[in-house]
mmCIF file of C-alpha atoms and ligand atoms in Angstrom:
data_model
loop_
_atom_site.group_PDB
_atom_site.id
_atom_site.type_symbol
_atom_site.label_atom_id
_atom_site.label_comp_id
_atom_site.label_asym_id
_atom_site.label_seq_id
_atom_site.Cartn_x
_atom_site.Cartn_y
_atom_site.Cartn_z
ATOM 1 C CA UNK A 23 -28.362 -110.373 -13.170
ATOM 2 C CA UNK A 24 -27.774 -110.271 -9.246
ATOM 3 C CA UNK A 25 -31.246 -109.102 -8.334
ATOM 4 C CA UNK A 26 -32.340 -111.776 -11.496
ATOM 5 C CA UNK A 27 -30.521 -114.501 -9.120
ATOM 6 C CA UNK A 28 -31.889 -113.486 -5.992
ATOM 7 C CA UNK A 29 -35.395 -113.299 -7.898
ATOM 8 C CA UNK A 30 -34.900 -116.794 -8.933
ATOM 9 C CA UNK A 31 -34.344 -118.517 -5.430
ATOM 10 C CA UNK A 32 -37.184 -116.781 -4.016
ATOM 11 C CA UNK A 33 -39.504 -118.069 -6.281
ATOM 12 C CA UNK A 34 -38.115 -121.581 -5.288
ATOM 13 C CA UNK A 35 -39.162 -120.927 -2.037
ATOM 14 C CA UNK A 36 -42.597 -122.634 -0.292
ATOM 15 C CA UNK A 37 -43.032 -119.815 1.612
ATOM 16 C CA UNK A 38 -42.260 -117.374 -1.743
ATOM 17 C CA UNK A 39 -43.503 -114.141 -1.247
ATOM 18 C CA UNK A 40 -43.667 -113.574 -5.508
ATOM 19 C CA UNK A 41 -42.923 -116.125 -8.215
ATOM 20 C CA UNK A 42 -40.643 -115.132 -10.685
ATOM 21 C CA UNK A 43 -40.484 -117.539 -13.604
ATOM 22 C CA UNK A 44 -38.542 -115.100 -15.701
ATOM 23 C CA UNK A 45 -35.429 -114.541 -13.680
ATOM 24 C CA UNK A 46 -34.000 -117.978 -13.682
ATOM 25 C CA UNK A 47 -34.640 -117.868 -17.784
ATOM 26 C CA UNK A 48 -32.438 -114.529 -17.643
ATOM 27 C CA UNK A 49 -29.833 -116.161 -16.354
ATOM 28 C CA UNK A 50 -29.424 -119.398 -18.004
ATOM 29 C CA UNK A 51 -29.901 -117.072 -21.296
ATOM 30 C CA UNK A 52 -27.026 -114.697 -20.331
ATOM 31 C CA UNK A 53 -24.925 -117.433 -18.322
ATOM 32 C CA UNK A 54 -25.512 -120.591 -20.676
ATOM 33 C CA UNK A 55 -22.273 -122.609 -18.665
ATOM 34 C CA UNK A 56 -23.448 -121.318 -15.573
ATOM 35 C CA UNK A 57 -24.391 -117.898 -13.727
ATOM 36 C CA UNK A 58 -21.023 -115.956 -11.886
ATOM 37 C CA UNK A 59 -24.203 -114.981 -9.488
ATOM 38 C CA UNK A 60 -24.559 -118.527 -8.367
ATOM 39 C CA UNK A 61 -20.841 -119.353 -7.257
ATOM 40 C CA UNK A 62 -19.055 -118.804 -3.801
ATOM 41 C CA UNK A 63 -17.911 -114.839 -4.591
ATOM 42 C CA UNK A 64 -21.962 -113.874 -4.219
ATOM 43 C CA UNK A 65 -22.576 -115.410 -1.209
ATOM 44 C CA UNK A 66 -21.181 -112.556 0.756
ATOM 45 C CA UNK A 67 -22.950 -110.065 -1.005
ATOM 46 C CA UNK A 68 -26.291 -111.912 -0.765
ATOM 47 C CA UNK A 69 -26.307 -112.437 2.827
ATOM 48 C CA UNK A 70 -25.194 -108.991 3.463
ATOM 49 C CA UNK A 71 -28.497 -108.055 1.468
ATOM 50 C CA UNK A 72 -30.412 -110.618 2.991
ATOM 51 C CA UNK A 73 -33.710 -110.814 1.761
ATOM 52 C CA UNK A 74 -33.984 -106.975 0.519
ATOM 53 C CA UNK A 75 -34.714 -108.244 -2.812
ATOM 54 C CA UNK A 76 -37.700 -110.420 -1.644
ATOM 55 C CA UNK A 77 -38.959 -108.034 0.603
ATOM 56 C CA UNK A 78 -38.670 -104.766 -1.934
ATOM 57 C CA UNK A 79 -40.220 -106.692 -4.715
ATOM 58 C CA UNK A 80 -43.572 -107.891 -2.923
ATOM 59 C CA UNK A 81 -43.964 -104.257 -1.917
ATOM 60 C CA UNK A 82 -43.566 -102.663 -5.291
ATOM 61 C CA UNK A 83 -45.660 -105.162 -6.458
ATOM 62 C CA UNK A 84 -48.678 -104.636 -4.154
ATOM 63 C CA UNK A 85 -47.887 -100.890 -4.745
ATOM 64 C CA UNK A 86 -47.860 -101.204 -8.389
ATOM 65 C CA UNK A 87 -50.898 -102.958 -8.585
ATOM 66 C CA UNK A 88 -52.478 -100.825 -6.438
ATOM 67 C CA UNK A 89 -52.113 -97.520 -8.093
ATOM 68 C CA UNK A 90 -53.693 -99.383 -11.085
ATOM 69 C CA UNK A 91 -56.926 -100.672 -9.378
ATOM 70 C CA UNK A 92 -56.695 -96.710 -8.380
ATOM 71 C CA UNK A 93 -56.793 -95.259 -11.755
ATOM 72 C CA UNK A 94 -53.131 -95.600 -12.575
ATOM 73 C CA UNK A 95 -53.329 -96.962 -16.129
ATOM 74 C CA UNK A 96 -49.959 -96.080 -16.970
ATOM 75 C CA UNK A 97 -47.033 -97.635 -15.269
ATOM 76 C CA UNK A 98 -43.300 -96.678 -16.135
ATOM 77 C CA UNK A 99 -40.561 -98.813 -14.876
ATOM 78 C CA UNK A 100 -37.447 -96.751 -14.834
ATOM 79 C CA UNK A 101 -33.972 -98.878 -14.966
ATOM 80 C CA UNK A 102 -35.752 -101.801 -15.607
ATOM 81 C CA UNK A 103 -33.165 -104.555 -15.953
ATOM 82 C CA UNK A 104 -34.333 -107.807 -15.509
ATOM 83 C CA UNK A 105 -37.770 -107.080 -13.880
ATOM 84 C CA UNK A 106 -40.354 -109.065 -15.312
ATOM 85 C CA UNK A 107 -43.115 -107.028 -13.937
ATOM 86 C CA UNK A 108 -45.221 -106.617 -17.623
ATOM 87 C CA UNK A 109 -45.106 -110.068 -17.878
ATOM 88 C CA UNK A 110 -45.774 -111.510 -14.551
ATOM 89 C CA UNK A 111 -48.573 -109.548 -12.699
ATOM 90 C CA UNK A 112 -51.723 -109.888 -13.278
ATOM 91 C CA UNK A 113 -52.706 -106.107 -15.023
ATOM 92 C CA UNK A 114 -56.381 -105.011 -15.346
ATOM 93 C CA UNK A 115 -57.645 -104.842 -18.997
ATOM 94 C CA UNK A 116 -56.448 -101.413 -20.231
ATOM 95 C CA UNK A 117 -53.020 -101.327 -18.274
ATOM 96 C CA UNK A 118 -50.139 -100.306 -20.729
ATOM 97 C CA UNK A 119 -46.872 -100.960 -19.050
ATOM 98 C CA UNK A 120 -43.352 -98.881 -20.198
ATOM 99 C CA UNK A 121 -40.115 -99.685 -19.445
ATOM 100 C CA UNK A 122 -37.234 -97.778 -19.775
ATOM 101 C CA UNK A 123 -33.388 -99.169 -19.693
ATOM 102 C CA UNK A 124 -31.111 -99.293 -22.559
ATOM 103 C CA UNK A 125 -31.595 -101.037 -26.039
ATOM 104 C CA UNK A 126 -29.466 -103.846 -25.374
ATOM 105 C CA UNK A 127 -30.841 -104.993 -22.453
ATOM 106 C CA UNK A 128 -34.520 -104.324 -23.507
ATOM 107 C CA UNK A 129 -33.567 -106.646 -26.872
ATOM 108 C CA UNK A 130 -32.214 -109.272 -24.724
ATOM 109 C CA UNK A 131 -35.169 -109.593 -22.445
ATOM 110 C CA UNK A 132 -38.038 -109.201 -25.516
ATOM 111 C CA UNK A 133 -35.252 -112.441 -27.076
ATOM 112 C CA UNK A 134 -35.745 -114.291 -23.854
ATOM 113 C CA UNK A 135 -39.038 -114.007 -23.620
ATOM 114 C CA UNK A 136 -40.168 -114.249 -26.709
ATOM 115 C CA UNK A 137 -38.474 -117.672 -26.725
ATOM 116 C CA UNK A 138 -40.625 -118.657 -24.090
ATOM 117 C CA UNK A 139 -44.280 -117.139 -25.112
ATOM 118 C CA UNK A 140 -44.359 -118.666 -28.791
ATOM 119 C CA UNK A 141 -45.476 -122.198 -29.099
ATOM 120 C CA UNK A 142 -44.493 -124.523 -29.528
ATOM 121 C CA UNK A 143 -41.003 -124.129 -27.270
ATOM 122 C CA UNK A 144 -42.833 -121.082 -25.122
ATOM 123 C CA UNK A 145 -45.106 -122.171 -22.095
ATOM 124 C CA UNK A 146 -45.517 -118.676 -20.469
ATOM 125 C CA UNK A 147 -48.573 -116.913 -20.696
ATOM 126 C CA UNK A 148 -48.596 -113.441 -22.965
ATOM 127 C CA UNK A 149 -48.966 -110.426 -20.243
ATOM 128 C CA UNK A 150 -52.283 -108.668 -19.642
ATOM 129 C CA UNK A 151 -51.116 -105.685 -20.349
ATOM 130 C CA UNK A 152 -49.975 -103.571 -23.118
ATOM 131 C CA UNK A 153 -46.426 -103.872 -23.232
ATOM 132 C CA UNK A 154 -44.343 -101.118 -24.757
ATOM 133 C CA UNK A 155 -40.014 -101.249 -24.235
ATOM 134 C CA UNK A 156 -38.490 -97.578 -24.562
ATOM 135 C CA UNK A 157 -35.023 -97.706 -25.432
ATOM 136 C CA UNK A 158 -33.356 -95.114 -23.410
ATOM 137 C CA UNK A 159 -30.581 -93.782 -21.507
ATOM 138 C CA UNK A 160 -31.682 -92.098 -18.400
ATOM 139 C CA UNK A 161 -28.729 -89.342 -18.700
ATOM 140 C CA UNK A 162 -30.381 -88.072 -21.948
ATOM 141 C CA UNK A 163 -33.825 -86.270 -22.778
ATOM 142 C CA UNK A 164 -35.934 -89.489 -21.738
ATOM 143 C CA UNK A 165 -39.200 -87.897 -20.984
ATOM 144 C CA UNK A 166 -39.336 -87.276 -24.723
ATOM 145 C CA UNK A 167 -38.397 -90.580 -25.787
ATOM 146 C CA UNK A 168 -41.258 -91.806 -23.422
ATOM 147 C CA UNK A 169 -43.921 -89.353 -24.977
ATOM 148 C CA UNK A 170 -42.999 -90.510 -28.315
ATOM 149 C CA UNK A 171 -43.589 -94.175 -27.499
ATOM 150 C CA UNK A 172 -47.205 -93.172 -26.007
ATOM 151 C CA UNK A 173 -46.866 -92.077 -22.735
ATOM 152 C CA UNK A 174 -49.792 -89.703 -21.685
ATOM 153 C CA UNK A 175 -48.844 -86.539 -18.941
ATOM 154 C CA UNK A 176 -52.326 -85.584 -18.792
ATOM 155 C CA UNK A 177 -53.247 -88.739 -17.311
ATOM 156 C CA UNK A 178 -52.366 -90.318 -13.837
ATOM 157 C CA UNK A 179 -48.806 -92.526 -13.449
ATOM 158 C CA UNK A 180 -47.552 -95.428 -11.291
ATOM 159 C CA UNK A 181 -43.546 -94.999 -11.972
ATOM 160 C CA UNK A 182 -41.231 -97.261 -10.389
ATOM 161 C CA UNK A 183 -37.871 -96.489 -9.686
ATOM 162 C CA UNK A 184 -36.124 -99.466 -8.016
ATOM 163 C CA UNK A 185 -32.757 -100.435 -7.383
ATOM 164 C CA UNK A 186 -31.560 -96.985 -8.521
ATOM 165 C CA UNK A 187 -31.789 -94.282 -6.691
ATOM 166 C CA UNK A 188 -28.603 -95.559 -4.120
ATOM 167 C CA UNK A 189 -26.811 -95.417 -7.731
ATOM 168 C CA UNK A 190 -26.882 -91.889 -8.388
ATOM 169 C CA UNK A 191 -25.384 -88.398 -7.121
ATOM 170 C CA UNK A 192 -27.813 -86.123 -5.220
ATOM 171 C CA UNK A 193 -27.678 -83.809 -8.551
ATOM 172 C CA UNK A 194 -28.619 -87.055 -11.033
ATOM 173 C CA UNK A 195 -31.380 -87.922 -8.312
ATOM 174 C CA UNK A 196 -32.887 -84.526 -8.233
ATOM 175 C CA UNK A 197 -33.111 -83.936 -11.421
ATOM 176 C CA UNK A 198 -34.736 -87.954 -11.935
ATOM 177 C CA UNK A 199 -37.343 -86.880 -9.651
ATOM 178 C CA UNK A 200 -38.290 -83.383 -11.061
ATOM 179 C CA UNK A 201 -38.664 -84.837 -14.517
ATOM 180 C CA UNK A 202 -40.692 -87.772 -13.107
ATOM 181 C CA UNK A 203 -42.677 -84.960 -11.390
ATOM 182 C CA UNK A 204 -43.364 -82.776 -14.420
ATOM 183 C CA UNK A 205 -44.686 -85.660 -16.223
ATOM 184 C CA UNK A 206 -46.998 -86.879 -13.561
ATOM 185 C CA UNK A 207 -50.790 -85.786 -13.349
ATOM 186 C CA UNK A 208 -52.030 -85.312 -10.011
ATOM 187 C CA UNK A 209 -52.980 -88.850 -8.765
ATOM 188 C CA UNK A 210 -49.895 -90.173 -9.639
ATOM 189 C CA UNK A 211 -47.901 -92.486 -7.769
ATOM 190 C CA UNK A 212 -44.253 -93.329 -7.332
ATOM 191 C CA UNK A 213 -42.632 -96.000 -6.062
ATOM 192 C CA UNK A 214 -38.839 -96.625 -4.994
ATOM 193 C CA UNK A 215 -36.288 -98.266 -2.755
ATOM 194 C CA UNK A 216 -33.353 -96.711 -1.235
ATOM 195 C CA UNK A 217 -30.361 -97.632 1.148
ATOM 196 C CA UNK A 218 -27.107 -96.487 2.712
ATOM 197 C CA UNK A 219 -24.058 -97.370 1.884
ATOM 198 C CA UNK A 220 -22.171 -98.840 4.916
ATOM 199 C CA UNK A 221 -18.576 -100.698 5.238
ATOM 200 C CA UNK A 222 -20.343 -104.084 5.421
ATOM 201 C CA UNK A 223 -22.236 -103.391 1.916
ATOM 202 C CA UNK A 224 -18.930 -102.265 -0.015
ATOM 203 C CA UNK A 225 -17.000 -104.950 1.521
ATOM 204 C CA UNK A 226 -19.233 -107.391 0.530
ATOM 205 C CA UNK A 227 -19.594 -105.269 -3.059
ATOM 206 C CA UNK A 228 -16.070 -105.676 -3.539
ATOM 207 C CA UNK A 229 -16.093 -109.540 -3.023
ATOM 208 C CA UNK A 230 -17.846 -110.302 -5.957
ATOM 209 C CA UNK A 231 -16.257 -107.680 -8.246
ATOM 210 C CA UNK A 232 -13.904 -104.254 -7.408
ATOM 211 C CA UNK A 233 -16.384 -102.754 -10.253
ATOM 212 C CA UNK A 234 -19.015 -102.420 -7.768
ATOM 213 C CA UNK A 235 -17.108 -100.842 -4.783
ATOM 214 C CA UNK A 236 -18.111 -97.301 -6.193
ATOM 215 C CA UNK A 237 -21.696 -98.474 -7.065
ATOM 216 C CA UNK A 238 -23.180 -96.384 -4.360
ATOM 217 C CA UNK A 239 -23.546 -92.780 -4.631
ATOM 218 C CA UNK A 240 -25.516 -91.810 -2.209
ATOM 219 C CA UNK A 241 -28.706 -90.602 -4.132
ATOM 220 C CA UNK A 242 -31.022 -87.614 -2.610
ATOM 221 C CA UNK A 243 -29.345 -85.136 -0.635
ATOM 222 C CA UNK A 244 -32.133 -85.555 1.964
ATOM 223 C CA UNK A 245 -34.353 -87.668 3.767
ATOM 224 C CA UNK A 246 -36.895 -89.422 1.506
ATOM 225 C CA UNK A 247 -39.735 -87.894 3.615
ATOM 226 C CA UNK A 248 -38.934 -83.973 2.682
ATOM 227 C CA UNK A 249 -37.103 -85.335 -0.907
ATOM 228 C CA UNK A 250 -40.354 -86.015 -2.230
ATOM 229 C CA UNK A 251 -42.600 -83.816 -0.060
ATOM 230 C CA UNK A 252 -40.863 -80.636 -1.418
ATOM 231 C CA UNK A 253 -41.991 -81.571 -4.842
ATOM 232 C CA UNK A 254 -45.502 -81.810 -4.381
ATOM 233 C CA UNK A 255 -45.453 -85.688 -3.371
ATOM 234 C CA UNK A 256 -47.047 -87.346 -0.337
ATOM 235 C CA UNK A 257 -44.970 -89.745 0.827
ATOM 236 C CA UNK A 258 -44.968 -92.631 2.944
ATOM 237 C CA UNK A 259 -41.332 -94.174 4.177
ATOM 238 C CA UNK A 260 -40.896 -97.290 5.803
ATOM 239 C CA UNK A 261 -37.602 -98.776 7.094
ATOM 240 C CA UNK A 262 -37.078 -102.202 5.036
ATOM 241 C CA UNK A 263 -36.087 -103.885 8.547
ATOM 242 C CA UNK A 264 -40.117 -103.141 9.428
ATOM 243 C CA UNK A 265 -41.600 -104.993 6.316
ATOM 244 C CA UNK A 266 -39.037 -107.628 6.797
ATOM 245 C CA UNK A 267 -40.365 -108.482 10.070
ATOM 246 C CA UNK A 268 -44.256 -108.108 8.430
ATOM 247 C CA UNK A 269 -42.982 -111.226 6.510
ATOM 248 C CA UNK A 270 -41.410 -113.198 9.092
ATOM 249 C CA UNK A 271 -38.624 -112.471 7.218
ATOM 250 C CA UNK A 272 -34.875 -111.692 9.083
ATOM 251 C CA UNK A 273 -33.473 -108.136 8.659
ATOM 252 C CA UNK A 274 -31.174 -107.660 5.867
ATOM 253 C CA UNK A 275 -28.150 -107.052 7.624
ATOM 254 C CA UNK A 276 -27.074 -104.335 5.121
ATOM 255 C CA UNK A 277 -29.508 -102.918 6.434
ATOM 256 C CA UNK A 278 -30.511 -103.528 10.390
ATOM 257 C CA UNK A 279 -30.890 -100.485 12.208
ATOM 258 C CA UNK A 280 -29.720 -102.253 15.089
ATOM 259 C CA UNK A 281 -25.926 -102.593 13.726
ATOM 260 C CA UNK A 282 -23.178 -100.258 13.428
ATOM 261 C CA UNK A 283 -21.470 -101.007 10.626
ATOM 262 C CA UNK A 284 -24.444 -101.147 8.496
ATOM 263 C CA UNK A 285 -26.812 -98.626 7.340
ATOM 264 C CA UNK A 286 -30.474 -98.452 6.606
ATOM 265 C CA UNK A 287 -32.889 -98.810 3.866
ATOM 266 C CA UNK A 288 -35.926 -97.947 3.027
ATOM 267 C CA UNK A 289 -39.235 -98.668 1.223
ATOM 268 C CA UNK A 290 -41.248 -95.452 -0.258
ATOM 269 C CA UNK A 291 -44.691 -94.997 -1.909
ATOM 270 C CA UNK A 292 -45.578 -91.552 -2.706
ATOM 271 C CA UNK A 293 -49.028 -90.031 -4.364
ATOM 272 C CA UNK A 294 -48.509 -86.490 -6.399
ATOM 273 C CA UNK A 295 -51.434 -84.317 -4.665
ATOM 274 C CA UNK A 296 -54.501 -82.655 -6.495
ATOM 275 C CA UNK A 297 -53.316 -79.553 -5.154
ATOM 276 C CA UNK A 298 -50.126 -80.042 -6.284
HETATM 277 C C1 SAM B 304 -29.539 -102.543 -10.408
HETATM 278 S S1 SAM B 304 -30.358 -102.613 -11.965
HETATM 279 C C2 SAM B 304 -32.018 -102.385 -11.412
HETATM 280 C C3 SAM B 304 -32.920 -103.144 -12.287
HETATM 281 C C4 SAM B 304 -34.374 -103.254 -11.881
HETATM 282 N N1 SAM B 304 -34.978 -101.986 -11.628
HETATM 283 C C5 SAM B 304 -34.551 -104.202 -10.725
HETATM 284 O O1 SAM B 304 -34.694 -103.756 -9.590
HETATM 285 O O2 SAM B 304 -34.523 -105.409 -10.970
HETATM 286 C C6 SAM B 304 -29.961 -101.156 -12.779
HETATM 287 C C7 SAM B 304 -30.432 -101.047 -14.229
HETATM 288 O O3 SAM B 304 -30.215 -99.701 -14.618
HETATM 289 C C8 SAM B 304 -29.890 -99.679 -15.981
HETATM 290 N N2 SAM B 304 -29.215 -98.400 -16.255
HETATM 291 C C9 SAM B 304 -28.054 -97.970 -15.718
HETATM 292 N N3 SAM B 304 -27.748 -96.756 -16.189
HETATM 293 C C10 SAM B 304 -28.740 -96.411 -17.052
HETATM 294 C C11 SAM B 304 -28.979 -95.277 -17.879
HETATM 295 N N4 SAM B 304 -28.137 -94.239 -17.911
HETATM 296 N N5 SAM B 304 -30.085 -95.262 -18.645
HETATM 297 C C12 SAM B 304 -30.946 -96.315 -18.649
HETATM 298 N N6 SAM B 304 -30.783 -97.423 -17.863
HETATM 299 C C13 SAM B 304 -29.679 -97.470 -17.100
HETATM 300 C C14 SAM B 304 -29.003 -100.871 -16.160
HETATM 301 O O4 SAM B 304 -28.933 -101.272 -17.529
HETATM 302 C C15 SAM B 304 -29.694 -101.893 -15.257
HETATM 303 O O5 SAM B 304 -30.615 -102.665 -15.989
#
C-alpha cells in the first residue's frame, strides 16, 4: 500500500512520468476512512525515498514493454502487490501477463478491479493482455505453480522482480534467481530494483511502523553486475541517482551516492544469452 500511495501522487503530477489510475482505487478499497500511508508518520519515509518509486516504475515499464516488442510474450511479475502493470500498459496482441503474490492479495486486487471494469459502476478499460493471477508463495515450489497456470519455459520471458530483492537473505535471493534462470529460454529478460540499507532508510522505516525496521535483508551476496553475470545473464546496472537526474528528477536521498549516511540503489535489466 506504500508504493500504491506513492503510485497515486505521481500520477497526480503534470509532469507524471506514468499514470496510475489503479493505485489510488487500492487504497481507498483497503483504507475506506482514510489511508495510514497518507498521514504525517509517512512523510519521513517518503522523502527519505524520494522519488525511487517514480523513477523505478517508468524504467520497468519501458523495460517491460520492451522485451515484449522483442519477442518477450510472456511476462511474470514476481511479488506483485499492488502493481497494476496487466491492466495499465498498453500490451501487444498476444501478450499474456502472470503475476505471482499470495491469494489474498491477488483476490483483493481482481475485487478492486473488477469493480471498476464492469459497467455500469466500472470506467477502466479491460487490459490488452491476457491476464492470468497465480496464487503463490514465493518460499514454496512456485515454478510449478506457474507451469500449471500456463507458463511456457521453452519460450522467451520478461520477469520482473521489483521491490523485493532488498527483502530477502543472500540464500532466498540466490535461490529466486536460479529458479527464475532455469525457467527462462535464452532471450529472456529480467528486470529488478535493488538498494542498501542505510541508518537514514531504517530510521525513517521505523517512523511509520517498528514492523519494518528489519524489512531489509540485504539480498545478493554480490554486486548485481557478477550476481547475474555468473548465471548466464547480461546485465546492465545503473545507479537510481543517474535515471533520477535523466528525469529532472532530485536524488532519492535513501539513496544519493553523495551522502554518508545513506546507501545506494540501483536499477538492473538483464538478457539470458543464446549461449547461455
Ligand atoms: C514491497 S511489495 C512489492 C510489490 C510490487 N512488486 C511493487 O513494486 O509494487 C512486496 C510484495 O511481496 C509479497 N510477498 C511477500 N512475501 C511473499 C511470498 N513469500 N510469496 C509471495 N509473495 C510475497 C507481498 O504480499 C507484497 O505484495
Amino acid at each position: 500500500m506504500g508504493v500504491a500511495a506513492l503510485r497515486a501522487q505521481e500520477s497526480l503530477r503534470q509532469d507524471r512520468l506514468f499514470d496510475d489510475p489503479y493505485a489510488q482505487l487500492f487504497l481507498d478499497a483497503a483504507h475506506p476512512a482514510g489511508s495510514p500511508w497518507s498521514t504525517g508518520s509517512a512523510a519521513g519515509f517518503f522523502h527519505a525515498i524520494g522519488h525511487q518509486v517514480a523513477v523505478r516504475t517508468r524504467f520497468l515499464d519501458d523495460t517491460l514493454l520492451a522485451a515484449v516488442r522483442e519477442g518477450c510474450d510472456q511476462v511474470v511479475l514476481l511479488a506483485s502487490g499492488m502493481d497494476s502493470r496487466p491492466f495499465r500498459l498498453a500490451w501487444p496482441p498476444g501478450t499474456t501477463v502472470f503475476e505471482l503474490d499470495f491469494a489474498d492479495v491477488l483476490a483483493f486486487k481482481a475485487a478492486v478491479i473488477a469493480s471498476r471494469t464492469t459497467p455500469p459502476a466500472g470506467q477502466l478499460a479491460r487490459p490488452t493482455c491476457r491476464h492470468v493471477a497465480v496464487p503463490a508463495d514465493l518460499r514454496e515450489d512456485w515454478p510449478q505453480t506457474l507451469a500449471e497456470a500456463g507458463f511456457d519455459r521453452r519460450r522467451p520471458a520478461a520477469w520482473l522482480a521489483e521491490g523485493i530483492l532488498y527483502a530477502l537473505p543472500p540464500e532466498a535471493a540466490a535461490l529466486l534467481l536460479d529458479r527464475i534462470t532455469s525457467l527462462s529460454a535464452p532471450g529472456s529478460v529480467l528486470a529488478m530494483d535493488h538498494g542498501e540499507d542505510s541508518e537514514l532508510l531504517r530510521t525513517a522505516r521505523v517512523s511509520v511502523s517498528p514492523d519494518l525496521r528489519d524489512l531489509w535483508q540485504g539480498g545478493p551476496s554480490e554486486d548485481l553486475k557478477p550476481w547475474l553475470a555468473r548465471r548466464g545473464w547480461d546485465p546492465t546496472v545503473r545507479d537510481i541517482a543517474d535515471i533520477a537526474r535523466d528525469h529532472r528528477r532530485p536524488v532519492p536521498p535513501a539513496f544519493d551516492p553523495d551522502r554518508t549516511d545513506a546507501g545506494r540503489g540501483w536499477l538492473a535489466t538483464a538478457r539470458l544469452s543464446e549461449r547461455r
